[in-house]
Amino acid sequence: MISRRDFFRGAGAVAVSSAAVSRVAAASLPEAVLVDHARTLVPPPPPNGRPYNPVVTLNGWSLPWRMNNGVKEFHLVAEPVVREFAPGMKVNLWGYNGQSPGPTIEVVEGDRVRIFVTNKLPEHTSVHWHGQRLPNGMDGVTGLTQPGIKPGKTFVYEFVARRAGTFMYHPHADEMAQMAMGMMGLWITHPKEPSLHAVDRDFAFLLGAYDVDPGSYTPKINTMLDFNLWTFNSRVFPGIDSLPVRQNDRVRIRVGNLTMTNHPIHLHGHEFEVTGTDGGWTPPGSRWPEVSADVAVGQMRAIEFVANEPGDWALHCHKSHHTMNAMGHDVPNLIGVDHRGLAEKIGKIVPDYMVMGDKGGSMGGMEMPLPENTLPMMSGEGPFGSVEMGGMFTVLKVRPDQKRGDYTDPGWYKHPAGTVAYEWTGELAEPVRSTSAGRGAMPAEHKPDVELSVKKPSGHGGH
Ligand SMILES: [Cu+2]
């Protein structure tokens, strides 16, 4: 296990050993640095090579390298890992260097990069460098551009990072199993000129989806669409770190989608522009303001904004099932259905049976016994009670007094007096209702005397 301090020392050690490498040990592998916890590690400034402003990988870290005769050398190890999705739930995954997602690889436009990939999985793998311009034989597609890397073997990829932007890496070998098991990582190529596209805070995460049955530890890899854990960097809220920023910082958030469906990523309180895709930087003339950016399957988006509104602002996928944790969701909608007495009757057959949801399904305040290694559907607590969220949800925390470069959680926002929604306790007039709306087609004056009772069709592929 590498603590944060050890990690920085480790990064230093890699830099120190690089001097020795070029003299004596050019043939040896670079050290494979491991991290086996899910805390956000803010990378130190680059110890050598061209300067750049590092990205902050949410609940993740950046891989140290060594310089070898002007080549940046990295060592990725594909291996089984245990990832904590949130306190109370650990999942058996496959990843890289102790974690899933694997460490972020950060290089600078024009760098010659050499990546050693050691396979410690029980089956062959390969690494595809998603979005890169590179020699065809370095593209990492098993069978098409290279043989698979067999268990126990190490392959070498080498190319020049030609284009600045936001990229990913993932296997192109038994993809359905290997990506369902969490094999993915971020790749950032910084511009050669650090002042280009400069921001004050640069965050990055990958979207992932897993199907882990309540009470179990390993994702079901044959699931095609019906996943039950929707993750930022294989973490679910409230296990996802917040994004602390200083008021008026220019902020970039890079999001990549390695799930099987699109995710409309939505930010509260600010408009942003999409400034980058996995195809590169968007020309300024092509940008428009948004508060949601849909990130389609296999895409990356970089959004940017000036964080000028202090507060705790939600950042989440707008598909409501994606802000929930593992649950059985073959459940009919009972809103409006009167089931008084039903629980009593069923209770005679099934003790402890509970009917839920005739007034909506909110279970934010409910405590129910759970199978082991299973998270409640939604368990994040905010300053005003349950946030009723899980999955792809976190908080942008904008503070006037957050120090430059400080990524520690500032705690909950303290709202100035008179700026929080409050209960109305005055007189309430009867609302005026129209009786002529809809003309003859929808005669609102004839209230239907049948109670609407709808049962959703079962099966819900495609969400
Ligand atoms: Cu989503």
Short mmCIF file of C-alpha atoms and ligand atoms in Angstrom, two decimals:
data_model
loop_
_atom_site.label_atom_id
_atom_site.label_comp_id
_atom_site.label_asym_id
_atom_site.label_seq_id
_atom_site.Cartn_x
_atom_site.Cartn_y
_atom_site.Cartn_z
CA MET A 1 0.00 0.00 0.00
CA ILE A 2 1.27 3.42 -0.94
CA SER A 3 0.26 6.35 1.20
CA ARG A 4 0.00 9.80 -0.31
CA ARG A 5 3.38 10.74 1.12
CA ASP A 6 4.92 7.47 -0.10
CA PHE A 7 3.42 8.14 -3.51
CA PHE A 8 5.20 11.47 -3.80
CA ARG A 9 8.40 9.94 -2.48
CA GLY A 10 7.89 7.10 -4.96
CA ALA A 11 7.51 9.59 -7.77
CA GLY A 12 10.77 11.20 -6.66
CA ALA A 13 12.46 7.83 -6.54
CA VAL A 14 11.42 7.14 -10.09
CA ALA A 15 12.94 10.43 -11.18
CA VAL A 16 16.18 9.70 -9.30
CA SER A 17 16.49 6.21 -10.72
CA SER A 18 16.06 7.55 -14.25
CA ALA A 19 19.54 9.04 -14.14
CA ALA A 20 20.97 5.63 -13.35
CA VAL A 21 18.87 4.01 -16.04
CA SER A 22 20.39 5.88 -18.92
CA ARG A 23 23.91 4.88 -17.79
CA VAL A 24 23.58 1.23 -16.85
CA ALA A 25 20.16 -0.29 -16.98
CA ALA A 26 18.55 0.84 -20.20
CA ALA A 27 17.33 -2.68 -20.82
CA SER A 28 15.49 -2.99 -17.51
CA LEU A 29 11.79 -2.31 -17.02
CA PRO A 30 10.71 0.92 -15.42
CA GLU A 31 9.37 0.45 -11.90
CA ALA A 32 5.65 -0.42 -11.83
CA VAL A 33 4.20 1.98 -9.26
CA LEU A 34 1.09 0.68 -7.50
CA VAL A 35 -1.70 2.38 -5.56
CA ASP A 36 -4.27 0.30 -3.72
CA HIS A 37 -6.64 2.89 -2.25
CA ALA A 38 -9.25 5.12 -3.87
CA ARG A 39 -8.25 8.53 -2.50
CA THR A 40 -7.71 11.42 -4.94
CA LEU A 41 -3.95 11.95 -5.28
CA VAL A 42 -3.13 15.42 -6.60
CA PRO A 43 -0.08 14.93 -8.84
CA PRO A 44 3.10 16.92 -8.10
CA PRO A 45 4.43 19.17 -10.89
CA PRO A 46 6.34 17.10 -13.47
CA PRO A 47 9.85 16.30 -12.11
CA ASN A 48 11.44 16.39 -15.57
CA GLY A 49 10.56 16.78 -19.22
CA ARG A 50 8.39 19.59 -20.58
CA PRO A 51 6.33 21.52 -18.00
CA TYR A 52 2.54 21.18 -17.78
CA ASN A 53 -0.31 21.68 -15.33
CA PRO A 54 -1.30 18.19 -14.09
CA VAL A 55 -4.89 17.00 -14.10
CA VAL A 56 -6.59 15.85 -10.93
CA THR A 57 -8.08 12.39 -11.45
CA LEU A 58 -11.15 12.05 -9.24
CA ASN A 59 -10.48 9.24 -6.72
CA GLY A 60 -7.41 8.40 -8.77
CA TRP A 61 -3.79 9.25 -9.52
CA SER A 62 -1.26 9.84 -12.30
CA LEU A 63 1.42 7.32 -13.24
CA PRO A 64 5.04 8.38 -12.63
CA TRP A 65 7.49 7.82 -15.48
CA ARG A 66 11.24 7.72 -16.00
CA MET A 67 13.15 9.53 -18.73
CA ASN A 68 15.34 7.19 -20.76
CA ASN A 69 17.41 8.97 -23.42
CA GLY A 70 14.67 11.48 -23.99
CA VAL A 71 11.86 8.89 -24.02
CA LYS A 72 9.15 8.94 -21.33
CA GLU A 73 8.84 5.37 -20.09
CA PHE A 74 5.78 4.11 -18.23
CA HIS A 75 4.98 0.65 -16.91
CA LEU A 76 1.36 -0.53 -16.82
CA VAL A 77 0.49 -3.82 -15.17
CA ALA A 78 -2.88 -5.34 -16.12
CA GLU A 79 -4.04 -7.29 -13.08
CA PRO A 80 -6.96 -8.23 -10.82
CA VAL A 81 -7.67 -5.49 -8.27
CA VAL A 82 -10.16 -4.76 -5.50
CA ARG A 83 -11.89 -1.40 -5.87
CA GLU A 84 -13.84 0.21 -3.08
CA PHE A 85 -16.94 1.72 -4.78
CA ALA A 86 -17.87 3.57 -1.59
CA PRO A 87 -17.22 2.80 2.08
CA GLY A 88 -19.07 -0.46 2.72
CA MET A 89 -18.66 -2.02 -0.70
CA LYS A 90 -15.64 -3.54 -2.42
CA VAL A 91 -15.76 -5.10 -5.86
CA ASN A 92 -13.41 -7.58 -7.54
CA LEU A 93 -12.30 -5.93 -10.77
CA TRP A 94 -9.54 -6.08 -13.30
CA GLY A 95 -7.49 -2.91 -13.67
CA TYR A 96 -3.97 -1.57 -13.88
CA ASN A 97 -1.30 -0.99 -11.21
CA GLY A 98 -3.55 -1.83 -8.28
CA GLN A 99 -6.56 0.21 -9.35
CA SER A 100 -9.54 0.50 -11.66
CA PRO A 101 -9.55 2.82 -13.50
CA GLY A 102 -5.83 2.49 -13.99
CA PRO A 103 -3.56 5.47 -13.35
CA THR A 104 -3.85 8.52 -15.62
CA ILE A 105 -1.00 8.84 -18.10
CA GLU A 106 0.03 12.48 -18.61
CA VAL A 107 2.39 13.47 -21.39
CA VAL A 108 3.14 16.58 -23.45
CA GLU A 109 2.51 17.07 -27.16
CA GLY A 110 5.65 15.98 -28.99
CA ASP A 111 6.83 13.58 -26.26
CA ARG A 112 8.14 10.22 -27.40
CA VAL A 113 6.41 7.74 -25.12
CA ARG A 114 7.28 4.11 -24.42
CA ILE A 115 4.77 2.08 -22.42
CA PHE A 116 5.63 -1.35 -21.08
CA VAL A 117 2.47 -3.42 -20.52
CA THR A 118 2.76 -6.52 -18.34
CA ASN A 119 -0.18 -8.90 -18.32
CA LYS A 120 -0.99 -10.49 -14.96
CA LEU A 121 -4.54 -11.43 -15.98
CA PRO A 122 -5.59 -15.05 -16.55
CA GLU A 123 -6.22 -14.35 -20.25
CA HIS A 124 -4.56 -12.39 -23.06
CA THR A 125 -5.05 -8.63 -23.31
CA SER A 126 -3.89 -5.59 -25.28
CA VAL A 127 -4.05 -1.83 -24.78
CA HIS A 128 -5.72 0.46 -27.30
CA TRP A 129 -4.74 4.14 -27.02
CA HIS A 130 -8.15 5.65 -27.78
CA GLY A 131 -7.96 8.79 -29.92
CA GLN A 132 -4.21 8.82 -30.58
CA ARG A 133 -2.53 9.32 -33.92
CA LEU A 134 0.09 6.58 -33.94
CA PRO A 135 1.70 3.93 -36.14
CA ASN A 136 -0.92 1.32 -36.97
CA GLY A 137 0.99 -1.47 -35.22
CA MET A 138 0.82 0.47 -31.92
CA ASP A 139 -2.97 0.76 -31.95
CA GLY A 140 -3.50 -2.23 -29.66
CA VAL A 141 -6.23 -4.18 -31.45
CA THR A 142 -5.70 -7.87 -30.73
CA GLY A 143 -5.59 -9.96 -33.88
CA LEU A 144 -5.74 -6.92 -36.18
CA THR A 145 -2.59 -4.96 -35.35
CA GLN A 146 -0.80 -7.26 -32.88
CA PRO A 147 -1.07 -10.65 -31.21
CA GLY A 148 -2.67 -10.64 -27.76
CA ILE A 149 -0.33 -10.17 -24.80
CA LYS A 150 -0.41 -13.61 -23.18
CA PRO A 151 -0.55 -13.98 -19.39
CA GLY A 152 2.87 -13.32 -17.87
CA LYS A 153 4.18 -11.51 -20.97
CA THR A 154 5.20 -7.87 -21.38
CA PHE A 155 4.70 -5.90 -24.60
CA VAL A 156 6.14 -2.49 -25.48
CA TYR A 157 4.20 0.29 -27.19
CA GLU A 158 6.08 3.31 -28.50
CA PHE A 159 4.86 6.39 -30.32
CA VAL A 160 4.99 10.18 -30.31
CA ALA A 161 2.08 11.96 -28.61
CA ARG A 162 1.28 14.06 -31.66
CA ARG A 163 -1.89 15.84 -30.68
CA ALA A 164 -2.86 17.58 -27.41
CA GLY A 165 -6.15 16.48 -25.92
CA THR A 166 -8.09 14.11 -23.71
CA PHE A 167 -7.85 10.40 -24.44
CA MET A 168 -8.36 7.00 -22.84
CA TYR A 169 -6.79 3.60 -22.83
CA HIS A 170 -8.63 0.29 -22.66
CA PRO A 171 -8.21 -3.27 -23.93
CA HIS A 172 -9.14 -4.37 -27.44
CA ALA A 173 -9.18 -8.02 -26.37
CA ASP A 174 -12.22 -9.83 -24.98
CA GLU A 175 -13.64 -6.32 -24.53
CA MET A 176 -17.00 -7.34 -23.13
CA ALA A 177 -15.36 -9.16 -20.24
CA GLN A 178 -12.36 -6.90 -19.74
CA MET A 179 -14.22 -3.59 -19.80
CA ALA A 180 -17.10 -5.01 -17.75
CA MET A 181 -14.38 -5.87 -15.23
CA GLY A 182 -13.14 -2.26 -15.12
CA MET A 183 -10.14 -2.14 -17.45
CA MET A 184 -9.79 1.51 -18.46
CA GLY A 185 -7.72 4.59 -17.82
CA LEU A 186 -7.31 8.24 -18.81
CA TRP A 187 -4.62 9.62 -21.09
CA ILE A 188 -3.99 13.37 -21.15
CA THR A 189 -1.68 14.94 -23.74
CA HIS A 190 -0.91 18.49 -22.58
CA PRO A 191 -0.18 21.22 -25.12
CA LYS A 192 3.51 21.95 -25.76
CA GLU A 193 2.94 25.55 -24.74
CA PRO A 194 1.55 25.36 -21.14
CA SER A 195 -0.23 28.72 -21.44
CA LEU A 196 -2.44 27.29 -24.23
CA HIS A 197 -5.79 26.11 -22.87
CA ALA A 198 -4.55 26.91 -19.35
CA VAL A 199 -7.06 26.53 -16.52
CA ASP A 200 -6.79 26.85 -12.75
CA ARG A 201 -8.27 23.39 -12.01
CA ASP A 202 -8.37 20.47 -14.38
CA PHE A 203 -10.42 17.45 -13.22
CA ALA A 204 -10.88 14.15 -15.06
CA PHE A 205 -12.95 11.00 -14.67
CA LEU A 206 -14.27 8.07 -16.69
CA LEU A 207 -17.85 6.84 -16.63
CA GLY A 208 -18.17 3.14 -15.91
CA ALA A 209 -21.08 0.73 -15.44
CA TYR A 210 -21.12 -2.52 -13.51
CA ASP A 211 -23.64 -5.21 -12.69
CA VAL A 212 -22.94 -6.46 -9.18
CA ASP A 213 -25.72 -8.43 -7.53
CA PRO A 214 -26.53 -7.32 -3.97
CA GLY A 215 -24.45 -9.45 -1.61
CA SER A 216 -21.85 -10.37 -4.23
CA TYR A 217 -18.36 -9.08 -5.10
CA THR A 218 -17.77 -9.68 -8.81
CA PRO A 219 -19.56 -7.95 -11.71
CA LYS A 220 -21.62 -10.06 -14.07
CA ILE A 221 -19.79 -9.64 -17.37
CA ASN A 222 -22.52 -10.84 -19.73
CA THR A 223 -24.82 -7.96 -18.85
CA MET A 224 -25.41 -5.87 -21.95
CA LEU A 225 -27.43 -2.87 -20.75
CA ASP A 226 -29.04 -3.56 -17.41
CA PHE A 227 -26.24 -2.43 -15.10
CA ASN A 228 -26.92 -1.48 -11.50
CA LEU A 229 -23.86 0.56 -10.51
CA TRP A 230 -23.15 3.73 -12.48
CA THR A 231 -19.81 5.18 -11.59
CA PHE A 232 -17.40 8.10 -11.86
CA ASN A 233 -13.98 6.41 -11.90
CA SER A 234 -15.51 3.24 -10.45
CA ARG A 235 -16.84 5.11 -7.40
CA VAL A 236 -20.48 5.75 -6.51
CA PHE A 237 -21.89 8.65 -4.50
CA PRO A 238 -21.36 9.24 -1.60
CA GLY A 239 -17.99 7.59 -2.25
CA ILE A 240 -17.04 10.07 -5.00
CA ASP A 241 -14.80 12.95 -3.95
CA SER A 242 -16.11 16.47 -4.43
CA LEU A 243 -14.50 19.04 -6.76
CA PRO A 244 -13.23 21.86 -4.55
CA VAL A 245 -12.42 25.09 -6.42
CA ARG A 246 -11.69 28.69 -5.61
CA GLN A 247 -14.31 31.22 -6.62
CA ASN A 248 -13.50 32.65 -10.08
CA ASP A 249 -11.19 29.75 -10.95
CA ARG A 250 -11.39 28.68 -14.55
CA VAL A 251 -12.29 25.00 -14.25
CA ARG A 252 -12.06 22.16 -16.75
CA ILE A 253 -13.79 18.81 -16.23
CA ARG A 254 -12.88 16.01 -18.63
CA VAL A 255 -15.34 13.12 -18.86
CA GLY A 256 -14.94 9.91 -20.85
CA ASN A 257 -17.65 7.32 -21.40
CA LEU A 258 -16.77 3.62 -21.38
CA THR A 259 -20.29 2.40 -20.59
CA MET A 260 -22.87 1.02 -23.02
CA THR A 261 -25.17 4.06 -22.95
CA ASN A 262 -24.95 7.84 -23.14
CA HIS A 263 -24.77 10.05 -20.07
CA PRO A 264 -26.03 13.66 -20.03
CA ILE A 265 -23.61 15.18 -17.53
CA HIS A 266 -25.31 18.13 -15.86
CA LEU A 267 -23.81 20.92 -13.77
CA HIS A 268 -25.82 23.20 -11.52
CA GLY A 269 -25.31 26.93 -11.07
CA HIS A 270 -23.02 27.61 -14.06
CA GLU A 271 -23.06 27.46 -17.84
CA PHE A 272 -20.13 25.76 -19.49
CA GLU A 273 -18.79 25.22 -22.99
CA VAL A 274 -17.52 22.00 -24.51
CA THR A 275 -13.90 22.94 -25.25
CA GLY A 276 -12.57 19.51 -26.17
CA THR A 277 -13.50 16.08 -27.46
CA ASP A 278 -11.40 12.98 -28.02
CA GLY A 279 -10.84 14.49 -31.46
CA GLY A 280 -9.04 17.51 -29.99
CA TRP A 281 -9.83 21.08 -28.94
CA THR A 282 -13.04 22.57 -30.30
CA PRO A 283 -12.53 25.84 -32.23
CA PRO A 284 -13.81 28.75 -30.06
CA GLY A 285 -16.25 29.77 -32.80
CA SER A 286 -17.98 26.38 -32.55
CA ARG A 287 -18.79 26.58 -28.84
CA TRP A 288 -22.12 27.40 -27.23
CA PRO A 289 -23.29 27.59 -23.62
CA GLU A 290 -24.85 24.50 -22.03
CA VAL A 291 -25.64 23.15 -18.60
CA SER A 292 -25.73 19.50 -19.75
CA ALA A 293 -23.29 17.78 -22.08
CA ASP A 294 -24.30 14.42 -23.43
CA VAL A 295 -21.30 12.11 -23.49
CA ALA A 296 -22.06 9.31 -25.94
CA VAL A 297 -20.63 5.82 -25.79
CA GLY A 298 -16.90 5.85 -26.40
CA GLN A 299 -16.64 9.66 -26.35
CA MET A 300 -14.70 12.15 -24.29
CA ARG A 301 -15.81 15.69 -23.53
CA ALA A 302 -13.91 18.50 -21.84
CA ILE A 303 -16.12 21.25 -20.43
CA GLU A 304 -14.92 24.62 -19.12
CA PHE A 305 -16.43 27.43 -17.10
CA VAL A 306 -15.52 30.15 -14.64
CA ALA A 307 -16.69 29.01 -11.20
CA ASN A 308 -18.01 32.38 -10.10
CA GLU A 309 -21.02 31.28 -8.06
CA PRO A 310 -20.14 30.25 -4.50
CA GLY A 311 -21.96 27.22 -3.12
CA ASP A 312 -22.30 23.44 -3.30
CA TRP A 313 -23.38 22.66 -6.83
CA ALA A 314 -24.53 19.21 -7.94
CA LEU A 315 -22.66 17.59 -10.85
CA HIS A 316 -24.40 14.45 -12.03
CA CYS A 317 -25.69 12.28 -14.85
CA HIS A 318 -29.23 13.38 -15.67
CA LYS A 319 -30.58 9.85 -16.18
CA SER A 320 -32.27 9.39 -12.83
CA HIS A 321 -31.54 5.66 -12.59
CA HIS A 322 -27.87 6.53 -12.90
CA THR A 323 -27.95 8.44 -9.63
CA MET A 324 -28.99 5.32 -7.72
CA ASN A 325 -26.95 2.46 -6.38
CA ALA A 326 -27.63 -1.28 -6.66
CA MET A 327 -31.30 -2.10 -6.42
CA GLY A 328 -33.88 -4.49 -7.75
CA HIS A 329 -35.78 -2.30 -10.20
CA ASP A 330 -38.45 -4.60 -11.65
CA VAL A 331 -40.89 -2.69 -9.48
CA PRO A 332 -44.31 -1.40 -10.63
CA ASN A 333 -45.14 2.27 -10.18
CA LEU A 334 -47.63 2.47 -7.28
CA ILE A 335 -47.99 6.25 -7.15
CA GLY A 336 -51.69 7.01 -6.79
CA VAL A 337 -52.64 3.41 -6.04
CA ASP A 338 -54.49 3.02 -2.75
CA HIS A 339 -53.07 -0.04 -1.11
CA ARG A 340 -54.30 0.49 2.42
CA GLY A 341 -54.63 -2.88 4.04
CA LEU A 342 -52.48 -4.58 1.41
CA ALA A 343 -49.37 -4.79 3.57
CA GLU A 344 -51.47 -6.18 6.39
CA LYS A 345 -52.88 -8.94 4.19
CA ILE A 346 -49.53 -9.86 2.63
CA GLY A 347 -47.89 -9.61 6.03
CA LYS A 348 -49.88 -12.63 7.13
CA ILE A 349 -48.11 -14.63 4.41
CA VAL A 350 -44.75 -12.84 4.25
CA PRO A 351 -43.72 -11.46 7.66
CA ASP A 352 -42.06 -8.01 7.55
CA TYR A 353 -43.47 -7.28 4.08
CA MET A 354 -43.60 -3.57 3.33
CA VAL A 355 -45.51 -1.88 0.50
CA MET A 356 -43.67 1.17 -0.75
CA GLY A 357 -44.29 4.14 -2.84
CA ASP A 358 -47.99 5.09 -3.05
CA LYS A 359 -46.88 8.68 -2.51
CA GLY A 360 -43.61 8.32 -4.42
CA GLY A 361 -40.70 6.06 -3.75
CA SER A 362 -38.49 8.28 -1.62
CA MET A 363 -36.51 6.09 0.70
CA GLY A 364 -33.90 8.68 1.62
CA GLY A 365 -34.62 8.37 5.31
CA MET A 366 -35.28 4.63 5.47
CA GLU A 367 -32.99 2.19 7.12
CA MET A 368 -33.40 -1.34 5.84
CA PRO A 369 -31.23 -4.38 6.40
CA LEU A 370 -28.97 -4.95 3.40
CA PRO A 371 -27.05 -7.98 2.17
CA GLU A 372 -23.35 -7.77 2.99
CA ASN A 373 -21.12 -5.73 0.64
CA THR A 374 -24.15 -3.82 -0.67
CA LEU A 375 -24.73 -0.08 -0.57
CA PRO A 376 -28.11 1.54 0.01
CA MET A 377 -29.63 2.83 -3.26
CA MET A 378 -28.96 6.35 -2.09
CA SER A 379 -27.25 7.26 1.10
CA GLY A 380 -25.44 10.58 0.75
CA GLU A 381 -26.12 12.89 3.69
CA GLY A 382 -26.08 16.65 3.14
CA PRO A 383 -26.40 19.52 5.61
CA PHE A 384 -30.21 19.46 5.22
CA GLY A 385 -30.69 15.68 5.36
CA SER A 386 -30.48 12.87 2.86
CA VAL A 387 -29.39 13.88 -0.65
CA GLU A 388 -31.26 10.80 -1.92
CA MET A 389 -28.58 10.09 -4.50
CA GLY A 390 -26.09 7.39 -5.35
CA GLY A 391 -24.21 6.48 -8.52
CA MET A 392 -23.03 9.22 -10.89
CA PHE A 393 -23.35 12.23 -8.59
CA THR A 394 -20.90 14.56 -6.88
CA VAL A 395 -20.58 18.18 -5.80
CA LEU A 396 -18.65 21.16 -7.19
CA LYS A 397 -17.70 23.21 -4.12
CA VAL A 398 -17.01 26.83 -5.01
CA ARG A 399 -15.46 28.83 -2.16
CA PRO A 400 -13.99 32.36 -2.07
CA ASP A 401 -11.32 31.28 0.42
CA GLN A 402 -10.19 27.96 -1.15
CA LYS A 403 -6.43 28.37 -1.60
CA ARG A 404 -4.86 28.00 -5.03
CA GLY A 405 -3.83 24.37 -5.47
CA ASP A 406 -5.75 23.25 -2.36
CA TYR A 407 -7.96 20.27 -3.11
CA THR A 408 -9.07 19.48 0.44
CA ASP A 409 -12.81 19.26 1.04
CA PRO A 410 -13.96 22.62 2.46
CA GLY A 411 -17.05 21.05 4.07
CA TRP A 412 -20.62 22.19 3.42
CA TYR A 413 -21.38 25.63 2.08
CA LYS A 414 -22.51 28.16 4.67
CA HIS A 415 -25.40 29.97 3.04
CA PRO A 416 -25.66 33.72 3.69
CA ALA A 417 -28.76 34.64 5.70
CA GLY A 418 -31.88 34.86 3.57
CA THR A 419 -30.54 32.80 0.63
CA VAL A 420 -32.04 29.38 1.38
CA ALA A 421 -35.48 28.23 0.21
CA TYR A 422 -37.87 28.32 3.17
CA GLU A 423 -41.34 27.25 4.21
CA TRP A 424 -44.23 29.61 3.50
CA THR A 425 -46.37 29.98 6.58
CA GLY A 426 -48.74 32.79 5.45
CA GLU A 427 -52.23 32.58 3.97
CA LEU A 428 -52.77 30.27 0.97
CA ALA A 429 -55.47 31.21 -1.55
CA GLU A 430 -57.36 28.43 -3.35
CA PRO A 431 -55.66 28.01 -6.77
CA VAL A 432 -57.77 29.09 -9.75
CA ARG A 433 -58.50 26.13 -12.05
CA SER A 434 -59.64 26.35 -15.64
CA THR A 435 -62.76 24.37 -16.50
CA SER A 436 -62.69 25.13 -20.22
CA ALA A 437 -59.17 23.99 -21.03
CA GLY A 438 -59.00 21.41 -23.77
CA ARG A 439 -62.40 22.40 -25.25
CA GLY A 440 -64.57 19.41 -26.15
CA ALA A 441 -61.63 17.05 -26.53
CA MET A 442 -60.58 17.16 -22.89
CA PRO A 443 -63.55 18.30 -20.81
CA ALA A 444 -61.82 19.06 -17.55
CA GLU A 445 -65.15 19.68 -15.82
CA HIS A 446 -65.98 15.98 -16.08
CA LYS A 447 -63.48 14.49 -13.70
CA PRO A 448 -63.05 10.85 -14.64
CA ASP A 449 -64.49 8.56 -11.99
CA VAL A 450 -62.02 5.76 -12.64
CA GLU A 451 -58.89 5.58 -10.59
CA LEU A 452 -55.93 5.36 -12.95
CA SER A 453 -53.99 2.20 -12.17
CA VAL A 454 -50.98 1.60 -14.31
CA LYS A 455 -48.47 -1.18 -14.15
CA LYS A 456 -45.27 -0.53 -16.09
CA PRO A 457 -44.40 -3.23 -18.60
CA SER A 458 -41.65 -5.41 -17.22
CA GLY A 459 -38.26 -5.33 -18.85
CA HIS A 460 -36.51 -2.05 -19.42
CA GLY A 461 -33.57 -2.67 -21.66
CA GLY A 462 -31.89 0.35 -23.04
CA HIS A 463 -31.76 2.76 -20.16
CU CU B 1 -25.92 8.20 -16.80
#
